[in-house]
Every structure is written in structure tokens, then in C-alpha cells.
Coordinates of C-alpha atoms in Angstrom, one line a residue:
Chain A
Q9 CA 196.4 14.0 -9.8
V10 CA 197.5 13.1 -6.3
Q11 CA 197.0 10.2 -4.7
L12 CA 197.7 8.2 -1.1
Q13 CA 198.9 5.0 -0.1
E14 CA 199.3 3.6 3.5
S15 CA 201.8 1.2 4.1
G16 CA 202.8 -0.6 7.5
P17 CA 202.1 -4.1 9.5
G18 CA 198.5 -5.1 10.5
L19 CA 199.3 -6.0 13.4
V20 CA 201.2 -4.2 16.5
K21 CA 202.0 -6.1 20.1
P22 CA 200.4 -3.9 22.8
S23 CA 202.8 -1.5 24.5
E24 CA 205.0 -2.3 21.5
T25 CA 204.5 1.5 18.9
L26 CA 202.7 2.2 15.6
S27 CA 204.8 2.7 12.7
L28 CA 202.7 3.8 9.1
T29 CA 203.6 5.7 6.0
C30 CA 201.5 7.5 4.0
S31 CA 203.6 7.9 -0.1
V32 CA 202.6 10.8 -2.2
S33 CA 202.3 9.9 -5.4
G34 CA 201.2 12.7 -8.9
G35 CA 201.9 15.3 -7.0
S36 CA 204.6 17.8 -4.5
I37 CA 204.6 16.9 -0.9
N38 CA 205.9 20.2 -0.7
K39 CA 203.1 22.0 -0.3
N40 CA 199.9 21.6 1.7
Y41 CA 199.2 20.1 5.1
W42 CA 199.2 16.4 5.4
S43 CA 196.6 14.4 8.3
W44 CA 196.0 11.3 9.4
F45 CA 192.8 10.3 10.8
R46 CA 191.3 6.9 12.4
Q47 CA 188.6 4.9 12.2
T48 CA 186.5 2.9 14.7
P49 CA 183.0 1.3 15.5
G50 CA 183.0 2.6 18.4
K51 CA 184.6 6.6 18.1
G52 CA 183.9 7.1 14.7
L53 CA 186.5 9.4 12.6
E54 CA 189.1 10.7 14.9
W55 CA 191.3 12.9 13.6
I56 CA 195.0 12.4 14.9
G57 CA 197.5 15.2 13.8
Y58 CA 198.8 17.8 11.0
I59 CA 201.6 17.8 9.6
Y60 CA 202.4 20.9 7.0
F61 CA 204.8 20.1 4.3
S62 CA 207.9 22.6 6.5
G63 CA 207.4 20.3 9.6
V64 CA 205.3 22.5 11.4
T65 CA 203.3 19.0 12.8
N66 CA 199.7 19.2 15.2
Y67 CA 198.5 16.9 17.2
S68 CA 195.9 15.4 18.5
P69 CA 195.5 17.1 22.8
S70 CA 194.1 13.5 23.1
L71 CA 197.0 11.8 21.7
Q72 CA 199.7 14.3 22.2
S73 CA 202.2 11.9 24.8
R74 CA 202.5 9.4 21.9
V75 CA 202.5 10.4 18.8
T76 CA 204.3 11.6 16.3
I77 CA 204.5 12.5 12.7
S78 CA 207.1 13.5 10.4
I79 CA 207.8 14.0 7.0
D80 CA 210.7 13.4 4.8
T81 CA 210.2 15.4 1.7
S82 CA 213.0 14.5 -0.8
K83 CA 211.4 10.8 -0.9
T84 CA 207.8 12.1 -0.8
H85 CA 205.9 10.9 2.5
F86 CA 205.0 11.2 5.9
S87 CA 204.9 9.6 8.4
L88 CA 203.1 8.1 12.2
T89 CA 204.3 6.5 15.2
L90 CA 201.9 5.7 17.6
S91 CA 203.8 5.1 20.9
S92 CA 202.7 2.0 24.1
V93 CA 199.9 0.7 21.8
T94 CA 196.9 -1.2 23.5
A95 CA 193.5 -2.3 22.2
A96 CA 191.9 1.0 22.0
D97 CA 193.9 1.8 19.2
T98 CA 193.3 -0.8 16.8
A99 CA 191.2 0.7 13.7
V100 CA 191.4 2.1 10.3
Y101 CA 194.2 4.4 9.9
Y102 CA 193.6 7.3 6.8
C103 CA 196.0 10.0 5.2
A104 CA 194.1 12.7 3.8
R105 CA 195.1 16.2 2.1
L106 CA 194.2 19.6 3.5
G107 CA 193.3 21.0 0.0
D108 CA 194.0 24.4 -0.9
W109 CA 192.7 27.3 -0.6
N110 CA 191.8 28.6 -3.4
S111 CA 191.0 24.5 -4.7
D112 CA 188.6 22.5 -2.5
Y113 CA 189.6 23.2 0.9
G114 CA 188.6 20.2 2.5
F115 CA 190.5 17.2 3.5
D116 CA 189.8 16.3 -0.8
V117 CA 192.6 13.4 -1.6
W118 CA 192.4 10.6 1.5
G119 CA 194.8 6.5 0.7
P120 CA 192.5 3.8 1.1
G121 CA 192.7 2.9 4.2
T122 CA 194.9 0.7 7.0
T123 CA 193.0 -1.6 8.6
V124 CA 195.9 -2.1 12.3
T125 CA 194.8 -4.2 14.6
V126 CA 196.2 -4.2 18.1
S127 CA 196.7 -7.3 19.8
S128 CA 199.4 -10.3 21.3
Chain B
D250 CA 186.5 20.0 21.5
I251 CA 184.0 21.2 19.6
V252 CA 180.9 18.7 19.4
M253 CA 179.0 17.8 16.2
T254 CA 175.8 16.5 16.5
Q255 CA 174.3 15.2 13.7
S256 CA 170.2 14.4 12.8
P257 CA 169.3 12.1 11.6
L258 CA 171.3 8.9 12.8
S259 CA 168.9 7.0 9.4
L260 CA 167.8 8.2 6.8
P261 CA 166.1 5.6 4.4
V262 CA 164.6 8.2 1.2
T263 CA 163.2 6.9 -1.6
P264 CA 164.9 8.0 -5.5
G265 CA 163.6 11.3 -6.9
E266 CA 163.0 12.6 -3.7
P267 CA 164.6 15.1 -1.5
A268 CA 167.6 14.9 1.7
S269 CA 168.1 16.9 4.1
I270 CA 171.0 16.4 7.3
S271 CA 172.1 18.7 9.8
C272 CA 174.4 19.4 11.4
R273 CA 175.0 21.1 15.3
S274 CA 178.2 22.4 16.6
S275 CA 178.8 22.6 19.6
Q276 CA 180.9 26.2 19.6
S277 CA 180.5 28.7 16.8
L278 CA 182.2 27.7 12.8
L279 CA 182.3 30.6 12.1
H280 CA 186.0 32.8 12.0
T281 CA 187.1 35.7 11.4
N282 CA 187.4 35.8 7.9
G283 CA 183.9 35.6 7.0
Y284 CA 183.8 31.7 6.7
N285 CA 182.1 29.2 8.5
Y286 CA 184.2 26.2 9.3
L287 CA 182.2 22.8 8.3
D288 CA 182.7 20.2 6.1
W289 CA 181.0 17.0 4.3
Y290 CA 181.9 14.0 4.0
L291 CA 179.8 11.1 2.3
Q292 CA 181.7 7.3 3.3
K293 CA 180.7 5.0 1.3
P294 CA 180.6 1.6 2.0
G295 CA 184.7 -0.1 2.5
Q296 CA 186.3 3.4 1.1
P297 CA 187.8 5.6 3.2
P298 CA 185.7 9.7 2.3
Q299 CA 184.8 11.7 0.2
L300 CA 184.5 15.2 0.5
V301 CA 181.5 16.2 -0.7
I302 CA 181.4 20.2 0.6
F303 CA 183.3 22.3 2.3
L304 CA 183.8 25.8 3.4
S305 CA 179.2 25.3 4.5
N306 CA 178.6 26.0 1.3
R307 CA 180.7 25.2 -1.4
R308 CA 180.6 21.9 -3.6
A309 CA 183.8 20.0 -4.1
S310 CA 185.5 19.2 -7.2
G311 CA 183.5 16.7 -9.5
V312 CA 180.2 16.7 -6.5
P313 CA 176.2 16.2 -8.7
D314 CA 175.3 20.0 -7.7
R315 CA 172.6 18.3 -6.6
F316 CA 174.0 18.0 -3.4
S317 CA 174.5 21.7 -1.4
G318 CA 175.6 23.4 2.2
S319 CA 174.1 25.8 4.2
G320 CA 173.9 27.5 7.2
S321 CA 176.2 29.8 9.9
R322 CA 178.0 29.3 13.2
T323 CA 176.2 26.2 14.7
D324 CA 174.0 25.6 12.4
F325 CA 174.6 23.8 9.7
T326 CA 172.5 21.6 6.4
L327 CA 173.1 18.9 3.9
K328 CA 170.3 19.6 1.5
I329 CA 170.2 16.5 -2.2
T330 CA 167.5 17.9 -4.2
S331 CA 166.9 14.9 -5.9
V332 CA 167.9 11.5 -3.8
E333 CA 170.0 9.2 -7.0
A334 CA 171.5 5.3 -5.2
E335 CA 175.3 6.3 -5.7
D336 CA 174.4 8.7 -2.8
V337 CA 174.0 6.1 0.5
G338 CA 176.9 6.0 2.2
I339 CA 177.6 8.0 5.8
Y340 CA 177.3 11.5 5.8
Y341 CA 179.6 13.4 8.1
C342 CA 180.0 16.5 9.2
M343 CA 183.8 17.5 10.7
Q344 CA 184.3 20.8 11.7
S345 CA 188.0 21.7 10.4
L346 CA 188.2 25.6 12.5
Q347 CA 190.1 24.4 15.4
T348 CA 192.0 22.1 16.5
P349 CA 191.2 18.4 17.1
Y350 CA 188.8 18.9 14.0
T351 CA 185.9 16.8 15.0
F352 CA 183.4 14.8 13.2
G353 CA 179.9 14.2 14.1
Q354 CA 178.3 10.7 14.7
G355 CA 177.1 10.5 11.3
T356 CA 174.3 9.5 9.1
K357 CA 173.7 6.8 7.0
V358 CA 172.0 7.5 3.9
E359 CA 169.9 4.4 2.2
I360 CA 167.3 3.8 -0.5
K361 CA 164.1 2.6 0.9

């Protein structure tokens, strides 16, 4: 059974770069789409972007200029970087897997989430 | 972006009674393949969202059959035939027809 686990700094200074990693265990990263989401009390749940195992990416237009998602299939993880952060980027960040078309074709596996605070 | 609007935002329920949540989208979620790209997620306190319904009316693995999804194009409904205590939390609809994927505001289901 596939499991996801986010990791990274819980505190980032304004104007710096947020970097998170999502480790994939119990299954292959070499298929499916892998996404990042974030959640704040004010804006609710927000999709950040996805990466396909081949490396194809798609980002939310509102974050596109600052976000990069990459994948390391040999190390079974994918990563999120968000540059020039501000307090508005303070959130709980989740990674998730889009399930197979012939199975549960929704975001069927999620990491537990990691809280990132932007503050000096 | 496709705007998702849920109602009600708060839903007090009595165990054993039915419950229903509505979700409307600002654009049709019906793909040319005939499927509506609308999911329902339940988020319990301190947990990530969990998939309940995908493609408008398909129950995710392990989801009890008291949950059902219906609707097409811009109007969708999540129904629980007989609410149990474990069903409490915040329910979100989400469209995955086009990026950016977008969520409704959430409906908080709580026991009366």
C-alpha cells in the first residue's frame, strides 16, 4: 500500500525559498500523477501543481512564477520548491497521488501534511 | 478558474438520519468522455483529506455504501443515507476537469 510522507523545514524566512520533499513508499513512483496541495484557514484547500513520473509538470497559474515540482524516480520522492515566500505562504502542505484510471481515479493517497510558517 | 460553491456550509445531523450536501460549479464538469470530473473528500480533524467519491458517483475503495454521489455538468450532490458518528468532519467537493483544480469552501458535518 502506497504511503506518502512530507518533510522539510517548518519555518522559512520571508523572501527565501520553501523546499519540501514527499517520500513515496510501498509502491512505485514510476507511474501516476503526483501533486502538491496546501491548506490555510483563509483560502481553504489549494492545488499547487502536479508532476507526472515522466517529468511533465503543470502548475497553478497563481503560483507558476514561483513554483517548481521535480521528481527523483531513483530515490522515490518528489519535491516542491516555492521561491520568494511571504506570510501568505504559511500553510499546511500536503502531497498526494492521483489514483489509476482503472481504480480510484481521484487523489486516493495523501501524506499527513506538514506545517510551514513564513516568519522572520 | 472554475469556482466551486457548496451548501450548506454547516450541517448538524442526527445519527441515523440522512444528510445531503450540494456542490455547484461555475462551468460544466462533463468531459467529452462522458465522465464528470467531480470528487468528494472528507477531512477529519488533524488529518489530510480522504477520497470518498470520484468521477461524480463512484465510491472510493473502502467507503461504506451509505455514501453516494450524483449529478452532472454543474450540479452535484453527496448523500449519506444514515449518518454515523464517524462521518463527522468537513466535506469538500473538488473539480479535476481542468487545472487549476479547485475546491469548494467545505461543509462541516457535525452531530447534533
